[in-house]
Amino acid sequence: QKEVEQNSGPLSVPEGAIASLNCTYSDRVSQSFFWYRQYSGKSPELIMSIYSNGDKEDGRFTAQLNKASQYVSLLIRDSQPSDSATYLCAVGASGTYKYIFGTGTRLKVLA
Amino acid sequence: DAGVIQSPRHEVTEMGQEVTLRCKPISGHNSLFWYRQTMMRGLELLIYFNNNVPIDDSGMPEDRFSAKMPNASFSTLKIQPSEPRDSAVYFCASSLLWGGNQPQHFGDGTRLSIL
């Protein structure tokens, strides 16, 4: 059973701080990794995709991938109250076109 | 550009009734996914299509659920007969079919309540 694990939170950080969200996965040959943000009552919104080991930056967001250790993380710099949401980690299941989603980490940015 | 379009946005119906959810993927996308989200089980993949062909329906919970994709711009998810435990938010997502997993883009979802 391929799995994706996330801490459900809530993760509380003060405004302006760095929020660090982590995700581990079991499928050793997965090649595609995605972070989605989901506000309450809304649909998941793609934030980042990452396919290679290392860091990928996009504005205040940085995705980090370590395939050897089977984890992927999302850093949010200068966190804002508007970043308060649930963050879903998705891993492409090898040999298929589908994702395995984690259960999400709820982030609360305190003003 | 238009995103994934789902209808209806909300559906409230009585147990035993037939429910049909509709989805129009992003133009040019050739993979389509149906998900269900609940507090208890999170986001679950029900079925996905590549080039209008169902590839994996292992997530479809029971024979009461069926999905079709008659053409590249339209898909339906049907529940017949519906039960209260089917109450959830149902999302449709689409992506390009190219070189492995591509980013999926979600519609706004259908919030389904079965009384």
PDB file of C-alpha atoms in Angstrom:
ATOM      1  CA  GLN A   1       0.000   0.000   0.000  1.00  0.00           C
ATOM      2  CA  LYS A   2       1.607   3.240  -1.134  1.00  0.00           C
ATOM      3  CA  GLU A   3       1.303   5.909   1.523  1.00  0.00           C
ATOM      4  CA  VAL A   4       1.914   9.601   2.031  1.00  0.00           C
ATOM      5  CA  GLU A   5       2.214  10.840   5.602  1.00  0.00           C
ATOM      6  CA  GLN A   6       1.739  14.356   6.928  1.00  0.00           C
ATOM      7  CA  ASN A   7       1.374  15.740  10.406  1.00  0.00           C
ATOM      8  CA  SER A   8      -2.224  16.920  10.669  1.00  0.00           C
ATOM      9  CA  GLY A   9      -1.340  19.911  12.851  1.00  0.00           C
ATOM     10  CA  PRO A  10      -2.430  22.548  13.442  1.00  0.00           C
ATOM     11  CA  LEU A  11       0.946  24.124  12.911  1.00  0.00           C
ATOM     12  CA  SER A  12       0.856  27.614  14.377  1.00  0.00           C
ATOM     13  CA  VAL A  13       3.451  30.210  13.392  1.00  0.00           C
ATOM     14  CA  PRO A  14       3.575  33.961  14.011  1.00  0.00           C
ATOM     15  CA  GLU A  15       3.179  36.347  11.119  1.00  0.00           C
ATOM     16  CA  GLY A  16       6.478  36.924   9.338  1.00  0.00           C
ATOM     17  CA  ALA A  17       8.008  33.615  10.427  1.00  0.00           C
ATOM     18  CA  ILE A  18       8.978  30.651   8.266  1.00  0.00           C
ATOM     19  CA  ALA A  19       6.454  27.827   8.162  1.00  0.00           C
ATOM     20  CA  SER A  20       7.891  24.378   7.493  1.00  0.00           C
ATOM     21  CA  LEU A  21       5.581  21.622   6.292  1.00  0.00           C
ATOM     22  CA  ASN A  22       6.794  18.063   5.883  1.00  0.00           C
ATOM     23  CA  CYS A  23       5.697  14.976   4.037  1.00  0.00           C
ATOM     24  CA  THR A  24       7.079  11.444   3.807  1.00  0.00           C
ATOM     25  CA  TYR A  25       6.158   8.818   1.244  1.00  0.00           C
ATOM     26  CA  SER A  26       6.592   5.096   0.877  1.00  0.00           C
ATOM     27  CA  ASP A  27       6.906   4.581  -2.876  1.00  0.00           C
ATOM     28  CA  ARG A  28      10.674   4.602  -3.465  1.00  0.00           C
ATOM     29  CA  VAL A  29      10.398   5.082  -7.223  1.00  0.00           C
ATOM     30  CA  SER A  30       7.992   8.029  -7.222  1.00  0.00           C
ATOM     31  CA  GLN A  31       9.181  10.805  -9.536  1.00  0.00           C
ATOM     32  CA  SER A  32       6.587  13.569  -9.134  1.00  0.00           C
ATOM     33  CA  PHE A  33       5.699  15.582  -6.058  1.00  0.00           C
ATOM     34  CA  PHE A  34       3.161  18.342  -5.562  1.00  0.00           C
ATOM     35  CA  TRP A  35       1.982  20.727  -2.888  1.00  0.00           C
ATOM     36  CA  TYR A  36      -1.584  21.981  -2.838  1.00  0.00           C
ATOM     37  CA  ARG A  37      -3.190  24.618  -0.650  1.00  0.00           C
ATOM     38  CA  GLN A  38      -6.821  24.217   0.337  1.00  0.00           C
ATOM     39  CA  TYR A  39      -8.768  26.939   2.077  1.00  0.00           C
ATOM     40  CA  SER A  40     -11.766  25.876   4.109  1.00  0.00           C
ATOM     41  CA  GLY A  41     -14.704  25.171   1.817  1.00  0.00           C
ATOM     42  CA  LYS A  42     -12.608  25.561  -1.328  1.00  0.00           C
ATOM     43  CA  SER A  43     -10.888  23.241  -3.774  1.00  0.00           C
ATOM     44  CA  PRO A  44      -7.201  22.272  -3.692  1.00  0.00           C
ATOM     45  CA  GLU A  45      -5.004  24.779  -5.487  1.00  0.00           C
ATOM     46  CA  LEU A  46      -1.627  23.782  -6.909  1.00  0.00           C
ATOM     47  CA  ILE A  47       1.255  25.696  -5.335  1.00  0.00           C
ATOM     48  CA  MET A  48       4.382  23.833  -6.327  1.00  0.00           C
ATOM     49  CA  SER A  49       5.545  20.826  -8.264  1.00  0.00           C
ATOM     50  CA  ILE A  50       8.994  19.298  -7.888  1.00  0.00           C
ATOM     51  CA  TYR A  51      10.592  16.410  -9.727  1.00  0.00           C
ATOM     52  CA  SER A  52      14.323  16.535  -8.879  1.00  0.00           C
ATOM     53  CA  ASN A  53      16.275  16.372  -5.656  1.00  0.00           C
ATOM     54  CA  GLY A  54      17.061  19.714  -4.112  1.00  0.00           C
ATOM     55  CA  ASP A  55      15.229  22.985  -3.708  1.00  0.00           C
ATOM     56  CA  LYS A  56      12.777  24.748  -5.975  1.00  0.00           C
ATOM     57  CA  GLU A  57      11.785  28.319  -5.185  1.00  0.00           C
ATOM     58  CA  ASP A  58       8.747  30.275  -6.289  1.00  0.00           C
ATOM     59  CA  GLY A  59       8.232  33.577  -4.549  1.00  0.00           C
ATOM     60  CA  ARG A  60       7.803  32.976  -0.831  1.00  0.00           C
ATOM     61  CA  PHE A  61       7.504  29.224  -1.355  1.00  0.00           C
ATOM     62  CA  THR A  62      10.346  26.713  -1.475  1.00  0.00           C
ATOM     63  CA  ALA A  63       9.829  23.015  -2.095  1.00  0.00           C
ATOM     64  CA  GLN A  64      12.557  20.636  -1.004  1.00  0.00           C
ATOM     65  CA  LEU A  65      12.891  17.056  -2.190  1.00  0.00           C
ATOM     66  CA  ASN A  66      15.111  14.300  -0.855  1.00  0.00           C
ATOM     67  CA  LYS A  67      14.391  11.045  -2.685  1.00  0.00           C
ATOM     68  CA  ALA A  68      16.959   9.042  -0.719  1.00  0.00           C
ATOM     69  CA  SER A  69      15.176   9.860   2.522  1.00  0.00           C
ATOM     70  CA  GLN A  70      11.746   9.836   0.881  1.00  0.00           C
ATOM     71  CA  TYR A  71      10.589  13.189   2.104  1.00  0.00           C
ATOM     72  CA  VAL A  72       9.407  16.402   0.561  1.00  0.00           C
ATOM     73  CA  SER A  73       8.885  19.669   2.390  1.00  0.00           C
ATOM     74  CA  LEU A  74       7.386  23.072   1.774  1.00  0.00           C
ATOM     75  CA  LEU A  75       8.795  26.230   3.309  1.00  0.00           C
ATOM     76  CA  ILE A  76       6.740  29.404   3.408  1.00  0.00           C
ATOM     77  CA  ARG A  77       8.805  32.489   4.131  1.00  0.00           C
ATOM     78  CA  ASP A  78       7.351  35.656   5.648  1.00  0.00           C
ATOM     79  CA  SER A  79       4.148  33.816   6.545  1.00  0.00           C
ATOM     80  CA  GLN A  80       0.957  35.845   6.299  1.00  0.00           C
ATOM     81  CA  PRO A  81      -2.448  35.273   7.901  1.00  0.00           C
ATOM     82  CA  SER A  82      -3.726  34.652   4.364  1.00  0.00           C
ATOM     83  CA  ASP A  83      -1.473  31.575   4.233  1.00  0.00           C
ATOM     84  CA  SER A  84      -3.663  29.938   6.871  1.00  0.00           C
ATOM     85  CA  ALA A  85      -5.043  26.866   5.132  1.00  0.00           C
ATOM     86  CA  THR A  86      -4.588  23.119   4.851  1.00  0.00           C
ATOM     87  CA  TYR A  87      -1.577  22.063   2.793  1.00  0.00           C
ATOM     88  CA  LEU A  88      -1.824  18.773   0.940  1.00  0.00           C
ATOM     89  CA  CYS A  89       1.176  16.801  -0.213  1.00  0.00           C
ATOM     90  CA  ALA A  90       0.637  14.647  -3.322  1.00  0.00           C
ATOM     91  CA  VAL A  91       2.987  12.034  -4.708  1.00  0.00           C
ATOM     92  CA  GLY A  92       2.726  10.592  -8.177  1.00  0.00           C
ATOM     93  CA  ALA A  93       2.213   6.859  -7.885  1.00  0.00           C
ATOM     94  CA  SER A  94       4.857   5.115  -9.965  1.00  0.00           C
ATOM     95  CA  GLY A  95       3.625   3.375 -13.073  1.00  0.00           C
ATOM     96  CA  THR A  96       0.343   5.265 -13.044  1.00  0.00           C
ATOM     97  CA  TYR A  97      -0.998   8.728 -13.730  1.00  0.00           C
ATOM     98  CA  LYS A  98      -2.577   9.117 -10.338  1.00  0.00           C
ATOM     99  CA  TYR A  99      -1.524  10.827  -7.127  1.00  0.00           C
ATOM    100  CA  ILE A 100      -1.479   9.589  -3.608  1.00  0.00           C
ATOM    101  CA  PHE A 101      -2.555  12.448  -1.335  1.00  0.00           C
ATOM    102  CA  GLY A 102      -1.587  12.947   2.264  1.00  0.00           C
ATOM    103  CA  THR A 103      -4.266  13.924   4.743  1.00  0.00           C
ATOM    104  CA  GLY A 104      -2.928  17.477   4.902  1.00  0.00           C
ATOM    105  CA  THR A 105      -1.361  19.784   7.486  1.00  0.00           C
ATOM    106  CA  ARG A 106      -3.437  22.624   8.817  1.00  0.00           C
ATOM    107  CA  LEU A 107      -1.404  25.832   9.066  1.00  0.00           C
ATOM    108  CA  LYS A 108      -2.424  28.780  11.219  1.00  0.00           C
ATOM    109  CA  VAL A 109      -0.516  32.026  10.845  1.00  0.00           C
ATOM    110  CA  LEU A 110      -1.099  34.241  13.847  1.00  0.00           C
ATOM    111  CA  ALA A 111      -1.286  37.995  13.323  1.00  0.00           C
TER     112      ALA A 111
ATOM    113  CA  ASP B   1      -8.582  30.493 -19.589  1.00  0.00           C
ATOM    114  CA  ALA B   2     -11.455  28.553 -18.109  1.00  0.00           C
ATOM    115  CA  GLY B   3     -10.552  26.075 -15.435  1.00  0.00           C
ATOM    116  CA  VAL B   4     -12.254  22.795 -14.634  1.00  0.00           C
ATOM    117  CA  ILE B   5     -15.991  23.387 -14.469  1.00  0.00           C
ATOM    118  CA  GLN B   6     -18.226  21.296 -12.245  1.00  0.00           C
ATOM    119  CA  SER B   7     -21.963  21.320 -11.808  1.00  0.00           C
ATOM    120  CA  PRO B   8     -23.980  21.547  -9.739  1.00  0.00           C
ATOM    121  CA  ARG B   9     -22.084  23.341  -6.970  1.00  0.00           C
ATOM    122  CA  HIS B  10     -24.480  22.050  -4.344  1.00  0.00           C
ATOM    123  CA  GLU B  11     -26.897  19.146  -4.384  1.00  0.00           C
ATOM    124  CA  VAL B  12     -29.299  18.142  -1.659  1.00  0.00           C
ATOM    125  CA  THR B  13     -31.446  15.115  -2.278  1.00  0.00           C
ATOM    126  CA  GLU B  14     -33.187  12.327  -0.471  1.00  0.00           C
ATOM    127  CA  MET B  15     -31.841   8.863   0.039  1.00  0.00           C
ATOM    128  CA  GLY B  16     -32.595   6.552  -2.854  1.00  0.00           C
ATOM    129  CA  GLN B  17     -32.563   9.237  -5.506  1.00  0.00           C
ATOM    130  CA  GLU B  18     -30.214   9.236  -8.460  1.00  0.00           C
ATOM    131  CA  VAL B  19     -27.484  11.863  -8.405  1.00  0.00           C
ATOM    132  CA  THR B  20     -25.501  12.981 -11.436  1.00  0.00           C
ATOM    133  CA  LEU B  21     -22.421  15.159 -11.112  1.00  0.00           C
ATOM    134  CA  ARG B  22     -20.900  16.796 -14.168  1.00  0.00           C
ATOM    135  CA  CYS B  23     -17.426  17.920 -15.115  1.00  0.00           C
ATOM    136  CA  LYS B  24     -15.853  19.796 -18.007  1.00  0.00           C
ATOM    137  CA  PRO B  25     -12.053  19.500 -17.978  1.00  0.00           C
ATOM    138  CA  ILE B  26      -9.621  22.177 -19.072  1.00  0.00           C
ATOM    139  CA  SER B  27      -9.477  22.309 -22.853  1.00  0.00           C
ATOM    140  CA  GLY B  28      -6.578  20.216 -24.124  1.00  0.00           C
ATOM    141  CA  HIS B  29      -6.247  18.169 -20.961  1.00  0.00           C
ATOM    142  CA  ASN B  30      -6.607  14.469 -21.629  1.00  0.00           C
ATOM    143  CA  SER B  31      -6.576  12.997 -18.134  1.00  0.00           C
ATOM    144  CA  LEU B  32      -9.570  13.398 -15.856  1.00  0.00           C
ATOM    145  CA  PHE B  33      -9.903  12.424 -12.217  1.00  0.00           C
ATOM    146  CA  TRP B  34     -12.872  12.130  -9.868  1.00  0.00           C
ATOM    147  CA  TYR B  35     -12.198  12.531  -6.139  1.00  0.00           C
ATOM    148  CA  ARG B  36     -14.305  12.470  -3.012  1.00  0.00           C
ATOM    149  CA  GLN B  37     -13.353  14.404   0.119  1.00  0.00           C
ATOM    150  CA  THR B  38     -14.653  13.887   3.638  1.00  0.00           C
ATOM    151  CA  MET B  39     -13.326  14.890   7.026  1.00  0.00           C
ATOM    152  CA  MET B  40     -12.881  11.279   8.020  1.00  0.00           C
ATOM    153  CA  ARG B  41     -11.181   9.915   4.910  1.00  0.00           C
ATOM    154  CA  GLY B  42      -9.594  12.960   3.321  1.00  0.00           C
ATOM    155  CA  LEU B  43      -9.224  13.144  -0.449  1.00  0.00           C
ATOM    156  CA  GLU B  44      -9.888   9.826  -2.170  1.00  0.00           C
ATOM    157  CA  LEU B  45      -9.444   9.050  -5.835  1.00  0.00           C
ATOM    158  CA  LEU B  46     -12.532   7.339  -7.221  1.00  0.00           C
ATOM    159  CA  ILE B  47     -11.665   6.863 -10.886  1.00  0.00           C
ATOM    160  CA  TYR B  48      -9.534   8.371 -13.604  1.00  0.00           C
ATOM    161  CA  PHE B  49      -9.658   8.491 -17.386  1.00  0.00           C
ATOM    162  CA  ASN B  50      -6.936   8.874 -19.986  1.00  0.00           C
ATOM    163  CA  ASN B  51      -8.113   9.964 -23.433  1.00  0.00           C
ATOM    164  CA  ASN B  52     -11.724   9.276 -22.378  1.00  0.00           C
ATOM    165  CA  VAL B  53     -10.934   5.674 -21.385  1.00  0.00           C
ATOM    166  CA  PRO B  54     -11.362   4.583 -17.745  1.00  0.00           C
ATOM    167  CA  ILE B  55      -7.953   3.461 -16.505  1.00  0.00           C
ATOM    168  CA  ASP B  56      -8.402   2.782 -12.810  1.00  0.00           C
ATOM    169  CA  ASP B  57     -11.755   2.559 -11.039  1.00  0.00           C
ATOM    170  CA  SER B  58     -10.458   0.739  -7.980  1.00  0.00           C
ATOM    171  CA  GLY B  59     -11.512   3.653  -5.776  1.00  0.00           C
ATOM    172  CA  MET B  60     -15.173   3.472  -6.738  1.00  0.00           C
ATOM    173  CA  PRO B  61     -16.793   2.400  -3.486  1.00  0.00           C
ATOM    174  CA  GLU B  62     -19.660   0.286  -4.772  1.00  0.00           C
ATOM    175  CA  ASP B  63     -21.663  -0.661  -7.807  1.00  0.00           C
ATOM    176  CA  ARG B  64     -23.950   2.222  -6.992  1.00  0.00           C
ATOM    177  CA  PHE B  65     -21.246   4.508  -8.382  1.00  0.00           C
ATOM    178  CA  SER B  66     -20.557   4.806 -12.092  1.00  0.00           C
ATOM    179  CA  ALA B  67     -18.613   7.258 -14.240  1.00  0.00           C
ATOM    180  CA  LYS B  68     -18.508   7.984 -17.932  1.00  0.00           C
ATOM    181  CA  MET B  69     -16.523  10.179 -20.253  1.00  0.00           C
ATOM    182  CA  PRO B  70     -18.302  10.210 -23.620  1.00  0.00           C
ATOM    183  CA  ASN B  71     -15.957  12.811 -25.086  1.00  0.00           C
ATOM    184  CA  ALA B  72     -12.891  14.864 -24.254  1.00  0.00           C
ATOM    185  CA  SER B  73     -14.866  17.751 -22.797  1.00  0.00           C
ATOM    186  CA  PHE B  74     -17.406  16.061 -20.561  1.00  0.00           C
ATOM    187  CA  SER B  75     -17.610  13.502 -17.779  1.00  0.00           C
ATOM    188  CA  THR B  76     -20.297  12.390 -15.360  1.00  0.00           C
ATOM    189  CA  LEU B  77     -20.273  10.645 -12.019  1.00  0.00           C
ATOM    190  CA  LYS B  78     -23.541   8.975 -11.127  1.00  0.00           C
ATOM    191  CA  ILE B  79     -24.748   7.541  -7.838  1.00  0.00           C
ATOM    192  CA  GLN B  80     -27.831   5.348  -7.965  1.00  0.00           C
ATOM    193  CA  PRO B  81     -29.363   4.816  -5.474  1.00  0.00           C
ATOM    194  CA  SER B  82     -27.812   7.451  -3.205  1.00  0.00           C
ATOM    195  CA  GLU B  83     -27.285   6.901   0.535  1.00  0.00           C
ATOM    196  CA  PRO B  84     -26.560   9.337   3.399  1.00  0.00           C
ATOM    197  CA  ARG B  85     -22.975   8.039   3.646  1.00  0.00           C
ATOM    198  CA  ASP B  86     -22.351   9.340   0.128  1.00  0.00           C
ATOM    199  CA  SER B  87     -22.526  12.880   1.481  1.00  0.00           C
ATOM    200  CA  ALA B  88     -19.193  14.532   0.702  1.00  0.00           C
ATOM    201  CA  VAL B  89     -17.538  17.042  -1.582  1.00  0.00           C
ATOM    202  CA  TYR B  90     -16.822  15.582  -4.997  1.00  0.00           C
ATOM    203  CA  PHE B  91     -14.016  17.100  -7.016  1.00  0.00           C
ATOM    204  CA  CYS B  92     -13.097  16.697 -10.627  1.00  0.00           C
ATOM    205  CA  ALA B  93      -9.536  17.413 -11.748  1.00  0.00           C
ATOM    206  CA  SER B  94      -7.775  17.346 -15.093  1.00  0.00           C
ATOM    207  CA  SER B  95      -4.210  17.258 -16.331  1.00  0.00           C
ATOM    208  CA  LEU B  96      -2.158  16.788 -19.419  1.00  0.00           C
ATOM    209  CA  LEU B  97      -1.246  13.237 -20.257  1.00  0.00           C
ATOM    210  CA  TRP B  98       2.441  13.495 -20.976  1.00  0.00           C
ATOM    211  CA  GLY B  99       5.608  11.956 -19.630  1.00  0.00           C
ATOM    212  CA  GLY B 100       4.336  10.780 -16.268  1.00  0.00           C
ATOM    213  CA  ASN B 101       2.489  12.614 -13.559  1.00  0.00           C
ATOM    214  CA  GLN B 102       1.557  16.147 -14.487  1.00  0.00           C
ATOM    215  CA  PRO B 103      -0.015  18.766 -12.215  1.00  0.00           C
ATOM    216  CA  GLN B 104      -3.705  18.219 -11.692  1.00  0.00           C
ATOM    217  CA  HIS B 105      -6.051  21.191 -11.654  1.00  0.00           C
ATOM    218  CA  PHE B 106      -9.196  20.955  -9.594  1.00  0.00           C
ATOM    219  CA  GLY B 107     -12.682  22.248 -10.148  1.00  0.00           C
ATOM    220  CA  ASP B 108     -14.634  24.012  -7.415  1.00  0.00           C
ATOM    221  CA  GLY B 109     -16.333  20.781  -6.397  1.00  0.00           C
ATOM    222  CA  THR B 110     -19.892  19.628  -5.806  1.00  0.00           C
ATOM    223  CA  ARG B 111     -21.063  19.570  -2.210  1.00  0.00           C
ATOM    224  CA  LEU B 112     -23.470  16.636  -1.992  1.00  0.00           C
ATOM    225  CA  SER B 113     -25.851  16.084   0.890  1.00  0.00           C
ATOM    226  CA  ILE B 114     -28.019  12.969   0.981  1.00  0.00           C
ATOM    227  CA  LEU B 115     -30.833  13.205   3.520  1.00  0.00           C
TER     228      LEU B 115
END
